[in-house]
Amino acid sequence: MHATAIDTAPAAGTWPRSDRDAPGARETEHGDPLLWHTIGLETMASLLVVSLRRQGSHFFAARCQWPRLHPLNERTATVRHHPLIMAESTRQLATALEHTYLPGAGTAPFEPVSVSMGTPPRTQPAESGSATEVAVRVGVSDLVRREGGALVAYRVTAEYLHAGAPFGSCTMRFARRAQSAPAGEHPAVPPALLHPAAAAVGAAAEHDVLVARAPQGRLVVVPRDPAHPVLLPGRPSRLPTLALLEAGRQAALLNCGRTAGAVAGLGIDLRAPVPARGARLEVAADPGGFRFLVMVAGRVGATGTVALPRS
């Protein structure tokens, strides 16, 4: 029947002492190191989450390890990690929660349908060795269940810390995976596309570029690598939410001419399935940075924001 919202918890950042520090808060068998296939990854190299442990009724503690040579990072001696590594870590944490701590999740896949990230410049850790050890405070809220207990939606908020200091946060709302776009709604890919250089869109390499210029200067989503191991694993027929978020980030940087380090925040709301190639991107400046629309056959597939710090 109808879905009902229950089990609302405070957002991470308001961690109650009774949950976080209570003597009864202890590690469970689910605190053991996670396996890559447990959370639906294609390879062990994609695993960013090292452990996840319950800290209270709606709160968890996790550890992540972010490799310097992650596919999205630049190949330099010292890197500041790509912002989507934080988003992908949050997605992996949510999948781990579904498999271990969220009753009624079942086996049907969930997907992020709303993402909000804060990535303040000059606060992210730099890595010159092999990998960055990151601590994560995780809160789960806004669980929505059907009568009978089946989970249909929930929200995860993750606060990221390095050496004890917070440097970013990511909130994602998850829902059951929507069906693919009906036949006939897949846009035709324009001819004579021109992909921008990777540096112009804040990407580390040419195969990371997701956007291209069509005739009359229109911007469309056409990934250079349709089987990108992070953004498009398994060659999906429609764009994952995080790939859409990255396309919006690239479009904003292409329009403003600034570097990847200028981005202070990212957000997206998914409205409908978006095919893997050919969706139109519309970008407009606003006082805080940029807003973008992803258009599919004349309809809005997603809306998003890219925040830039005030100069």
PDB file of C-alpha atoms in Angstrom:
ATOM      1  CA  MET A   1       0.000   0.000   0.000  1.00  0.00           C
ATOM      2  CA  HIS A   2       1.235   3.497   0.713  1.00  0.00           C
ATOM      3  CA  ALA A   3       4.785   4.116   1.879  1.00  0.00           C
ATOM      4  CA  THR A   4       5.263   5.543   5.340  1.00  0.00           C
ATOM      5  CA  ALA A   5       8.209   7.601   6.562  1.00  0.00           C
ATOM      6  CA  ILE A   6       9.532   6.379   9.920  1.00  0.00           C
ATOM      7  CA  ASP A   7      12.717   6.188  11.967  1.00  0.00           C
ATOM      8  CA  THR A   8      13.876   9.749  11.464  1.00  0.00           C
ATOM      9  CA  ALA A   9      17.301  10.360  12.998  1.00  0.00           C
ATOM     10  CA  PRO A  10      19.191  13.623  13.438  1.00  0.00           C
ATOM     11  CA  ALA A  11      21.696  14.435  10.745  1.00  0.00           C
ATOM     12  CA  ALA A  12      25.342  13.595  11.261  1.00  0.00           C
ATOM     13  CA  GLY A  13      27.013  16.520  12.935  1.00  0.00           C
ATOM     14  CA  THR A  14      24.498  16.441  15.798  1.00  0.00           C
ATOM     15  CA  TRP A  15      25.834  13.120  17.092  1.00  0.00           C
ATOM     16  CA  PRO A  16      24.197  12.528  20.490  1.00  0.00           C
ATOM     17  CA  ARG A  17      26.548  11.408  23.248  1.00  0.00           C
ATOM     18  CA  SER A  18      24.074   8.685  24.247  1.00  0.00           C
ATOM     19  CA  ASP A  19      24.488   7.043  20.837  1.00  0.00           C
ATOM     20  CA  ARG A  20      28.074   7.842  19.993  1.00  0.00           C
ATOM     21  CA  ASP A  21      29.807   7.337  23.330  1.00  0.00           C
ATOM     22  CA  ALA A  22      27.508   5.010  25.270  1.00  0.00           C
ATOM     23  CA  PRO A  23      29.279   2.088  27.003  1.00  0.00           C
ATOM     24  CA  GLY A  24      26.898  -0.303  25.227  1.00  0.00           C
ATOM     25  CA  ALA A  25      28.005   0.901  21.781  1.00  0.00           C
ATOM     26  CA  ARG A  26      30.293  -1.914  20.607  1.00  0.00           C
ATOM     27  CA  GLU A  27      31.550  -3.545  17.464  1.00  0.00           C
ATOM     28  CA  THR A  28      29.455  -6.327  16.000  1.00  0.00           C
ATOM     29  CA  GLU A  29      30.286  -9.099  13.586  1.00  0.00           C
ATOM     30  CA  HIS A  30      29.433  -6.563  10.871  1.00  0.00           C
ATOM     31  CA  GLY A  31      32.458  -4.537  11.936  1.00  0.00           C
ATOM     32  CA  ASP A  32      34.742  -7.025  10.214  1.00  0.00           C
ATOM     33  CA  PRO A  33      36.549  -5.793   7.074  1.00  0.00           C
ATOM     34  CA  LEU A  34      34.183  -5.604   4.126  1.00  0.00           C
ATOM     35  CA  LEU A  35      34.610  -7.646   0.963  1.00  0.00           C
ATOM     36  CA  TRP A  36      34.295  -5.970  -2.428  1.00  0.00           C
ATOM     37  CA  HIS A  37      31.757  -8.470  -3.766  1.00  0.00           C
ATOM     38  CA  THR A  38      29.622  -8.041  -0.622  1.00  0.00           C
ATOM     39  CA  ILE A  39      28.714  -4.513  -1.702  1.00  0.00           C
ATOM     40  CA  GLY A  40      28.290  -5.224  -5.398  1.00  0.00           C
ATOM     41  CA  LEU A  41      31.604  -3.983  -6.811  1.00  0.00           C
ATOM     42  CA  GLU A  42      33.118  -5.489  -9.940  1.00  0.00           C
ATOM     43  CA  THR A  43      36.725  -5.532  -8.714  1.00  0.00           C
ATOM     44  CA  MET A  44      38.573  -5.380  -5.411  1.00  0.00           C
ATOM     45  CA  ALA A  45      40.425  -2.292  -6.680  1.00  0.00           C
ATOM     46  CA  SER A  46      37.144  -0.345  -6.570  1.00  0.00           C
ATOM     47  CA  LEU A  47      36.679  -0.869  -2.819  1.00  0.00           C
ATOM     48  CA  LEU A  48      37.093   2.318  -0.782  1.00  0.00           C
ATOM     49  CA  VAL A  49      35.403   1.248   2.474  1.00  0.00           C
ATOM     50  CA  VAL A  50      37.544  -0.715   4.920  1.00  0.00           C
ATOM     51  CA  SER A  51      35.174  -1.206   7.856  1.00  0.00           C
ATOM     52  CA  LEU A  52      31.754  -0.220   9.182  1.00  0.00           C
ATOM     53  CA  ARG A  53      30.620  -0.505  12.800  1.00  0.00           C
ATOM     54  CA  ARG A  54      27.443   0.407  14.640  1.00  0.00           C
ATOM     55  CA  GLN A  55      27.771   3.258  17.157  1.00  0.00           C
ATOM     56  CA  GLY A  56      24.110   3.653  18.133  1.00  0.00           C
ATOM     57  CA  SER A  57      20.588   3.179  16.856  1.00  0.00           C
ATOM     58  CA  HIS A  58      21.107   5.361  13.775  1.00  0.00           C
ATOM     59  CA  PHE A  59      24.842   6.077  13.826  1.00  0.00           C
ATOM     60  CA  PHE A  60      27.874   4.232  12.545  1.00  0.00           C
ATOM     61  CA  ALA A  61      31.650   4.627  12.381  1.00  0.00           C
ATOM     62  CA  ALA A  62      33.569   3.687   9.263  1.00  0.00           C
ATOM     63  CA  ARG A  63      37.041   3.754   7.822  1.00  0.00           C
ATOM     64  CA  CYS A  64      37.915   4.378   4.199  1.00  0.00           C
ATOM     65  CA  GLN A  65      41.158   4.167   2.297  1.00  0.00           C
ATOM     66  CA  TRP A  66      41.556   6.441  -0.713  1.00  0.00           C
ATOM     67  CA  PRO A  67      44.439   5.403  -3.001  1.00  0.00           C
ATOM     68  CA  ARG A  68      46.581   8.143  -4.483  1.00  0.00           C
ATOM     69  CA  LEU A  69      46.429   6.312  -7.813  1.00  0.00           C
ATOM     70  CA  HIS A  70      42.629   6.112  -7.876  1.00  0.00           C
ATOM     71  CA  PRO A  71      41.439   6.249 -11.530  1.00  0.00           C
ATOM     72  CA  LEU A  72      39.819   9.680 -11.030  1.00  0.00           C
ATOM     73  CA  ASN A  73      42.911  11.299  -9.503  1.00  0.00           C
ATOM     74  CA  GLU A  74      45.631  13.163 -11.344  1.00  0.00           C
ATOM     75  CA  ARG A  75      48.902  11.319 -11.821  1.00  0.00           C
ATOM     76  CA  THR A  76      51.060  13.671  -9.775  1.00  0.00           C
ATOM     77  CA  ALA A  77      53.436  13.181  -6.862  1.00  0.00           C
ATOM     78  CA  THR A  78      50.963  14.785  -4.456  1.00  0.00           C
ATOM     79  CA  VAL A  79      47.212  14.769  -5.071  1.00  0.00           C
ATOM     80  CA  ARG A  80      44.078  16.168  -3.535  1.00  0.00           C
ATOM     81  CA  HIS A  81      41.486  13.479  -4.078  1.00  0.00           C
ATOM     82  CA  HIS A  82      38.760  13.927  -6.678  1.00  0.00           C
ATOM     83  CA  PRO A  83      35.489  14.964  -4.964  1.00  0.00           C
ATOM     84  CA  LEU A  84      33.609  12.010  -6.435  1.00  0.00           C
ATOM     85  CA  ILE A  85      35.780   9.678  -4.346  1.00  0.00           C
ATOM     86  CA  MET A  86      33.925  11.007  -1.306  1.00  0.00           C
ATOM     87  CA  ALA A  87      30.589  10.507  -3.067  1.00  0.00           C
ATOM     88  CA  GLU A  88      31.507   6.970  -4.154  1.00  0.00           C
ATOM     89  CA  SER A  89      32.605   6.171  -0.593  1.00  0.00           C
ATOM     90  CA  THR A  90      29.200   7.309   0.666  1.00  0.00           C
ATOM     91  CA  ARG A  91      27.447   5.165  -1.926  1.00  0.00           C
ATOM     92  CA  GLN A  92      29.519   2.132  -0.926  1.00  0.00           C
ATOM     93  CA  LEU A  93      28.805   2.777   2.762  1.00  0.00           C
ATOM     94  CA  ALA A  94      25.071   2.873   2.020  1.00  0.00           C
ATOM     95  CA  THR A  95      25.265  -0.426   0.139  1.00  0.00           C
ATOM     96  CA  ALA A  96      27.124  -1.971   3.069  1.00  0.00           C
ATOM     97  CA  LEU A  97      24.406  -0.706   5.427  1.00  0.00           C
ATOM     98  CA  GLU A  98      21.733  -2.310   3.253  1.00  0.00           C
ATOM     99  CA  HIS A  99      23.486  -5.673   3.515  1.00  0.00           C
ATOM    100  CA  THR A 100      24.165  -5.537   7.246  1.00  0.00           C
ATOM    101  CA  TYR A 101      22.123  -3.103   9.312  1.00  0.00           C
ATOM    102  CA  LEU A 102      18.945  -2.023   7.474  1.00  0.00           C
ATOM    103  CA  PRO A 103      16.132  -4.551   7.958  1.00  0.00           C
ATOM    104  CA  GLY A 104      13.744  -4.918   5.068  1.00  0.00           C
ATOM    105  CA  ALA A 105      16.246  -3.751   2.446  1.00  0.00           C
ATOM    106  CA  GLY A 106      15.957  -7.050   0.566  1.00  0.00           C
ATOM    107  CA  THR A 107      18.014  -7.746  -2.530  1.00  0.00           C
ATOM    108  CA  ALA A 108      16.504  -5.275  -5.015  1.00  0.00           C
ATOM    109  CA  PRO A 109      19.077  -2.565  -5.737  1.00  0.00           C
ATOM    110  CA  PHE A 110      18.838   0.986  -4.401  1.00  0.00           C
ATOM    111  CA  GLU A 111      20.360   4.015  -6.108  1.00  0.00           C
ATOM    112  CA  PRO A 112      21.147   7.555  -4.982  1.00  0.00           C
ATOM    113  CA  VAL A 113      18.450   9.915  -6.258  1.00  0.00           C
ATOM    114  CA  SER A 114      19.673  13.026  -4.432  1.00  0.00           C
ATOM    115  CA  VAL A 115      23.225  14.038  -3.536  1.00  0.00           C
ATOM    116  CA  SER A 116      24.553  17.054  -1.632  1.00  0.00           C
ATOM    117  CA  MET A 117      28.285  17.425  -1.026  1.00  0.00           C
ATOM    118  CA  GLY A 118      30.402  20.010   0.721  1.00  0.00           C
ATOM    119  CA  THR A 119      34.056  20.055  -0.342  1.00  0.00           C
ATOM    120  CA  PRO A 120      35.580  23.266   1.051  1.00  0.00           C
ATOM    121  CA  PRO A 121      38.802  24.183  -0.791  1.00  0.00           C
ATOM    122  CA  ARG A 122      42.079  23.863   1.097  1.00  0.00           C
ATOM    123  CA  THR A 123      40.608  21.467   3.684  1.00  0.00           C
ATOM    124  CA  GLN A 124      40.918  18.181   1.807  1.00  0.00           C
ATOM    125  CA  PRO A 125      43.924  16.027   2.694  1.00  0.00           C
ATOM    126  CA  ALA A 126      46.836  15.823   0.285  1.00  0.00           C
ATOM    127  CA  GLU A 127      48.384  12.435  -0.409  1.00  0.00           C
ATOM    128  CA  SER A 128      51.957  11.824  -1.556  1.00  0.00           C
ATOM    129  CA  GLY A 129      52.231   8.207  -0.422  1.00  0.00           C
ATOM    130  CA  SER A 130      50.065   5.250  -1.335  1.00  0.00           C
ATOM    131  CA  ALA A 131      46.681   6.033   0.233  1.00  0.00           C
ATOM    132  CA  THR A 132      44.847   8.362   2.607  1.00  0.00           C
ATOM    133  CA  GLU A 133      43.221   6.884   5.711  1.00  0.00           C
ATOM    134  CA  VAL A 134      39.846   8.547   6.278  1.00  0.00           C
ATOM    135  CA  ALA A 135      37.445   8.244   9.214  1.00  0.00           C
ATOM    136  CA  VAL A 136      33.722   8.597   8.575  1.00  0.00           C
ATOM    137  CA  ARG A 137      30.792   9.362  10.863  1.00  0.00           C
ATOM    138  CA  VAL A 138      27.644   7.963   9.289  1.00  0.00           C
ATOM    139  CA  GLY A 139      24.024   8.744  10.135  1.00  0.00           C
ATOM    140  CA  VAL A 140      20.923   7.054   8.694  1.00  0.00           C
ATOM    141  CA  SER A 141      17.562   8.843   8.675  1.00  0.00           C
ATOM    142  CA  ASP A 142      14.224   9.233   6.880  1.00  0.00           C
ATOM    143  CA  LEU A 143      13.629   5.518   6.416  1.00  0.00           C
ATOM    144  CA  VAL A 144      10.497   4.891   4.345  1.00  0.00           C
ATOM    145  CA  ARG A 145       8.824   1.487   4.521  1.00  0.00           C
ATOM    146  CA  ARG A 146       5.746  -0.104   3.062  1.00  0.00           C
ATOM    147  CA  GLU A 147       3.220  -1.824   5.297  1.00  0.00           C
ATOM    148  CA  GLY A 148       4.931  -5.112   5.993  1.00  0.00           C
ATOM    149  CA  GLY A 149       8.346  -3.578   6.549  1.00  0.00           C
ATOM    150  CA  ALA A 150       9.935  -3.483   3.095  1.00  0.00           C
ATOM    151  CA  LEU A 151      12.355  -0.584   2.871  1.00  0.00           C
ATOM    152  CA  VAL A 152      11.814   1.680  -0.141  1.00  0.00           C
ATOM    153  CA  ALA A 153      13.897   4.782   0.646  1.00  0.00           C
ATOM    154  CA  TYR A 154      16.343   6.193   3.196  1.00  0.00           C
ATOM    155  CA  ARG A 155      18.930   8.936   3.681  1.00  0.00           C
ATOM    156  CA  VAL A 156      22.616   8.645   4.594  1.00  0.00           C
ATOM    157  CA  THR A 157      24.746  11.517   5.875  1.00  0.00           C
ATOM    158  CA  ALA A 158      28.507  11.010   6.076  1.00  0.00           C
ATOM    159  CA  GLU A 159      31.071  13.337   7.658  1.00  0.00           C
ATOM    160  CA  TYR A 160      34.666  12.746   6.580  1.00  0.00           C
ATOM    161  CA  LEU A 161      37.686  13.309   8.820  1.00  0.00           C
ATOM    162  CA  HIS A 162      41.416  13.074   8.306  1.00  0.00           C
ATOM    163  CA  ALA A 163      43.799  13.100  11.282  1.00  0.00           C
ATOM    164  CA  GLY A 164      40.802  13.971  13.456  1.00  0.00           C
ATOM    165  CA  ALA A 165      39.784  17.075  11.496  1.00  0.00           C
ATOM    166  CA  PRO A 166      36.610  17.225   9.354  1.00  0.00           C
ATOM    167  CA  PHE A 167      37.148  18.130   5.710  1.00  0.00           C
ATOM    168  CA  GLY A 168      33.913  17.289   3.892  1.00  0.00           C
ATOM    169  CA  SER A 169      30.406  15.887   4.093  1.00  0.00           C
ATOM    170  CA  CYS A 170      28.042  14.071   1.774  1.00  0.00           C
ATOM    171  CA  THR A 171      24.314  13.415   2.084  1.00  0.00           C
ATOM    172  CA  MET A 172      22.543  10.974  -0.221  1.00  0.00           C
ATOM    173  CA  ARG A 173      18.916   9.932  -0.472  1.00  0.00           C
ATOM    174  CA  PHE A 174      18.404   6.411  -1.793  1.00  0.00           C
ATOM    175  CA  ALA A 175      15.364   4.821  -3.438  1.00  0.00           C
ATOM    176  CA  ARG A 176      14.617   1.652  -5.344  1.00  0.00           C
ATOM    177  CA  ARG A 177      16.212   1.717  -8.773  1.00  0.00           C
ATOM    178  CA  ALA A 178      13.897   3.182 -11.406  1.00  0.00           C
ATOM    179  CA  GLN A 179      13.186   1.467 -14.702  1.00  0.00           C
ATOM    180  CA  SER A 180      15.133   2.483 -17.785  1.00  0.00           C
ATOM    181  CA  ALA A 181      13.719   5.164 -20.056  1.00  0.00           C
ATOM    182  CA  PRO A 182      11.018   3.814 -22.404  1.00  0.00           C
ATOM    183  CA  ALA A 183      11.991   3.082 -25.992  1.00  0.00           C
ATOM    184  CA  GLY A 184      11.795   6.163 -28.162  1.00  0.00           C
ATOM    185  CA  GLU A 185      12.923   8.537 -25.407  1.00  0.00           C
ATOM    186  CA  HIS A 186      16.618   7.990 -26.033  1.00  0.00           C
ATOM    187  CA  PRO A 187      17.971  11.129 -27.696  1.00  0.00           C
ATOM    188  CA  ALA A 188      19.964  10.903 -30.888  1.00  0.00           C
ATOM    189  CA  VAL A 189      23.635  11.700 -30.446  1.00  0.00           C
ATOM    190  CA  PRO A 190      24.485  14.768 -32.554  1.00  0.00           C
ATOM    191  CA  PRO A 191      27.147  14.390 -35.254  1.00  0.00           C
ATOM    192  CA  ALA A 192      30.428  16.312 -35.295  1.00  0.00           C
ATOM    193  CA  LEU A 193      30.965  16.340 -31.546  1.00  0.00           C
ATOM    194  CA  LEU A 194      33.957  18.106 -30.026  1.00  0.00           C
ATOM    195  CA  HIS A 195      35.163  16.844 -26.672  1.00  0.00           C
ATOM    196  CA  PRO A 196      37.006  19.442 -24.567  1.00  0.00           C
ATOM    197  CA  ALA A 197      40.450  18.747 -23.168  1.00  0.00           C
ATOM    198  CA  ALA A 198      40.477  17.005 -19.807  1.00  0.00           C
ATOM    199  CA  ALA A 199      42.084  19.989 -18.073  1.00  0.00           C
ATOM    200  CA  ALA A 200      39.280  22.277 -19.277  1.00  0.00           C
ATOM    201  CA  VAL A 201      36.682  20.252 -17.342  1.00  0.00           C
ATOM    202  CA  GLY A 202      38.742  19.412 -14.258  1.00  0.00           C
ATOM    203  CA  ALA A 203      39.321  15.787 -15.284  1.00  0.00           C
ATOM    204  CA  ALA A 204      42.547  13.879 -14.772  1.00  0.00           C
ATOM    205  CA  ALA A 205      42.606  12.145 -18.171  1.00  0.00           C
ATOM    206  CA  GLU A 206      40.863  12.289 -21.529  1.00  0.00           C
ATOM    207  CA  HIS A 207      38.847   9.111 -20.889  1.00  0.00           C
ATOM    208  CA  ASP A 208      37.290  10.815 -17.818  1.00  0.00           C
ATOM    209  CA  VAL A 209      35.599  13.480 -19.975  1.00  0.00           C
ATOM    210  CA  LEU A 210      31.798  13.099 -20.040  1.00  0.00           C
ATOM    211  CA  VAL A 211      30.664  16.169 -21.998  1.00  0.00           C
ATOM    212  CA  ALA A 212      31.008  17.355 -25.582  1.00  0.00           C
ATOM    213  CA  ARG A 213      30.075  20.354 -27.731  1.00  0.00           C
ATOM    214  CA  ALA A 214      27.500  19.750 -30.436  1.00  0.00           C
ATOM    215  CA  PRO A 215      26.692  22.101 -33.349  1.00  0.00           C
ATOM    216  CA  GLN A 216      25.507  25.575 -32.277  1.00  0.00           C
ATOM    217  CA  GLY A 217      27.560  25.163 -29.110  1.00  0.00           C
ATOM    218  CA  ARG A 218      25.062  22.921 -27.339  1.00  0.00           C
ATOM    219  CA  LEU A 219      26.533  20.841 -24.534  1.00  0.00           C
ATOM    220  CA  VAL A 220      25.632  17.139 -24.416  1.00  0.00           C
ATOM    221  CA  VAL A 221      26.598  14.191 -22.233  1.00  0.00           C
ATOM    222  CA  VAL A 222      28.645  11.796 -24.363  1.00  0.00           C
ATOM    223  CA  PRO A 223      31.262   9.924 -22.300  1.00  0.00           C
ATOM    224  CA  ARG A 224      34.579   9.373 -24.035  1.00  0.00           C
ATOM    225  CA  ASP A 225      34.807   6.016 -22.248  1.00  0.00           C
ATOM    226  CA  PRO A 226      31.343   4.370 -22.165  1.00  0.00           C
ATOM    227  CA  ALA A 227      32.740   1.666 -19.851  1.00  0.00           C
ATOM    228  CA  HIS A 228      34.588   3.953 -17.421  1.00  0.00           C
ATOM    229  CA  PRO A 229      35.519   1.740 -14.427  1.00  0.00           C
ATOM    230  CA  VAL A 230      34.296   4.280 -11.850  1.00  0.00           C
ATOM    231  CA  LEU A 231      31.716   6.457 -13.579  1.00  0.00           C
ATOM    232  CA  LEU A 232      30.136   3.830 -15.883  1.00  0.00           C
ATOM    233  CA  PRO A 233      31.036   0.351 -14.632  1.00  0.00           C
ATOM    234  CA  GLY A 234      29.554  -2.416 -16.743  1.00  0.00           C
ATOM    235  CA  ARG A 235      28.523  -0.083 -19.602  1.00  0.00           C
ATOM    236  CA  PRO A 236      25.096   0.890 -18.184  1.00  0.00           C
ATOM    237  CA  SER A 237      22.287   1.853 -20.560  1.00  0.00           C
ATOM    238  CA  ARG A 238      21.545   4.912 -18.439  1.00  0.00           C
ATOM    239  CA  LEU A 239      23.756   7.286 -16.526  1.00  0.00           C
ATOM    240  CA  PRO A 240      24.279   6.598 -12.813  1.00  0.00           C
ATOM    241  CA  THR A 241      23.536   9.570 -10.570  1.00  0.00           C
ATOM    242  CA  LEU A 242      27.201  10.116  -9.718  1.00  0.00           C
ATOM    243  CA  ALA A 243      28.105  10.229 -13.420  1.00  0.00           C
ATOM    244  CA  LEU A 244      25.433  12.909 -13.915  1.00  0.00           C
ATOM    245  CA  LEU A 245      26.886  14.844 -10.988  1.00  0.00           C
ATOM    246  CA  GLU A 246      30.333  14.651 -12.565  1.00  0.00           C
ATOM    247  CA  ALA A 247      28.947  15.763 -15.939  1.00  0.00           C
ATOM    248  CA  GLY A 248      27.423  18.821 -14.239  1.00  0.00           C
ATOM    249  CA  ARG A 249      30.722  19.596 -12.506  1.00  0.00           C
ATOM    250  CA  GLN A 250      32.594  19.346 -15.804  1.00  0.00           C
ATOM    251  CA  ALA A 251      30.055  21.566 -17.575  1.00  0.00           C
ATOM    252  CA  ALA A 252      30.336  24.261 -14.898  1.00  0.00           C
ATOM    253  CA  LEU A 253      34.144  24.278 -15.011  1.00  0.00           C
ATOM    254  CA  LEU A 254      34.069  24.433 -18.804  1.00  0.00           C
ATOM    255  CA  ASN A 255      31.821  27.493 -18.612  1.00  0.00           C
ATOM    256  CA  CYS A 256      33.758  29.398 -15.946  1.00  0.00           C
ATOM    257  CA  GLY A 257      37.315  28.472 -16.935  1.00  0.00           C
ATOM    258  CA  ARG A 258      38.356  27.700 -13.355  1.00  0.00           C
ATOM    259  CA  THR A 259      40.268  24.675 -12.094  1.00  0.00           C
ATOM    260  CA  ALA A 260      38.874  21.643 -10.308  1.00  0.00           C
ATOM    261  CA  GLY A 261      40.110  22.971  -6.960  1.00  0.00           C
ATOM    262  CA  ALA A 262      37.654  25.869  -7.165  1.00  0.00           C
ATOM    263  CA  VAL A 263      34.603  23.684  -6.527  1.00  0.00           C
ATOM    264  CA  ALA A 264      33.273  24.027  -2.967  1.00  0.00           C
ATOM    265  CA  GLY A 265      30.129  21.929  -3.231  1.00  0.00           C
ATOM    266  CA  LEU A 266      28.052  19.750  -5.526  1.00  0.00           C
ATOM    267  CA  GLY A 267      24.406  18.721  -5.585  1.00  0.00           C
ATOM    268  CA  ILE A 268      21.978  16.837  -7.806  1.00  0.00           C
ATOM    269  CA  ASP A 269      18.380  15.633  -7.773  1.00  0.00           C
ATOM    270  CA  LEU A 270      17.402  12.865 -10.167  1.00  0.00           C
ATOM    271  CA  ARG A 271      13.956  13.280 -11.751  1.00  0.00           C
ATOM    272  CA  ALA A 272      13.897  10.499 -14.366  1.00  0.00           C
ATOM    273  CA  PRO A 273      16.233   7.936 -15.979  1.00  0.00           C
ATOM    274  CA  VAL A 274      18.859   9.525 -18.242  1.00  0.00           C
ATOM    275  CA  PRO A 275      20.303   7.515 -21.167  1.00  0.00           C
ATOM    276  CA  ALA A 276      24.030   6.908 -21.290  1.00  0.00           C
ATOM    277  CA  ARG A 277      24.556   9.162 -24.338  1.00  0.00           C
ATOM    278  CA  GLY A 278      22.968  12.241 -25.850  1.00  0.00           C
ATOM    279  CA  ALA A 279      21.241  14.061 -22.972  1.00  0.00           C
ATOM    280  CA  ARG A 280      21.505  17.853 -23.239  1.00  0.00           C
ATOM    281  CA  LEU A 281      23.171  19.911 -20.505  1.00  0.00           C
ATOM    282  CA  GLU A 282      22.037  23.465 -19.808  1.00  0.00           C
ATOM    283  CA  VAL A 283      24.247  25.499 -17.484  1.00  0.00           C
ATOM    284  CA  ALA A 284      23.507  28.914 -15.978  1.00  0.00           C
ATOM    285  CA  ALA A 285      25.490  31.040 -13.536  1.00  0.00           C
ATOM    286  CA  ASP A 286      23.944  32.099 -10.239  1.00  0.00           C
ATOM    287  CA  PRO A 287      25.324  34.015  -7.240  1.00  0.00           C
ATOM    288  CA  GLY A 288      26.757  30.888  -5.601  1.00  0.00           C
ATOM    289  CA  GLY A 289      28.214  29.257  -8.700  1.00  0.00           C
ATOM    290  CA  PHE A 290      26.240  27.376 -11.357  1.00  0.00           C
ATOM    291  CA  ARG A 291      22.983  25.512 -11.807  1.00  0.00           C
ATOM    292  CA  PHE A 292      22.551  22.832 -14.427  1.00  0.00           C
ATOM    293  CA  LEU A 293      19.703  20.922 -16.043  1.00  0.00           C
ATOM    294  CA  VAL A 294      19.963  17.528 -17.723  1.00  0.00           C
ATOM    295  CA  MET A 295      17.334  17.391 -20.470  1.00  0.00           C
ATOM    296  CA  VAL A 296      16.019  14.196 -22.094  1.00  0.00           C
ATOM    297  CA  ALA A 297      13.585  14.469 -25.022  1.00  0.00           C
ATOM    298  CA  GLY A 298      12.463  17.893 -23.838  1.00  0.00           C
ATOM    299  CA  ARG A 299      11.969  16.819 -20.229  1.00  0.00           C
ATOM    300  CA  VAL A 300      14.098  17.442 -17.148  1.00  0.00           C
ATOM    301  CA  GLY A 301      15.987  14.318 -16.139  1.00  0.00           C
ATOM    302  CA  ALA A 302      18.012  15.918 -13.351  1.00  0.00           C
ATOM    303  CA  THR A 303      18.765  19.287 -11.747  1.00  0.00           C
ATOM    304  CA  GLY A 304      21.986  20.184 -10.011  1.00  0.00           C
ATOM    305  CA  THR A 305      24.249  22.815  -8.520  1.00  0.00           C
ATOM    306  CA  VAL A 306      27.990  23.493  -8.486  1.00  0.00           C
ATOM    307  CA  ALA A 307      29.077  25.844  -5.706  1.00  0.00           C
ATOM    308  CA  LEU A 308      32.151  28.030  -6.131  1.00  0.00           C
ATOM    309  CA  PRO A 309      33.785  30.009  -3.302  1.00  0.00           C
ATOM    310  CA  ARG A 310      33.384  33.754  -3.454  1.00  0.00           C
ATOM    311  CA  SER A 311      36.552  35.392  -4.724  1.00  0.00           C
TER     312      SER A 311
END
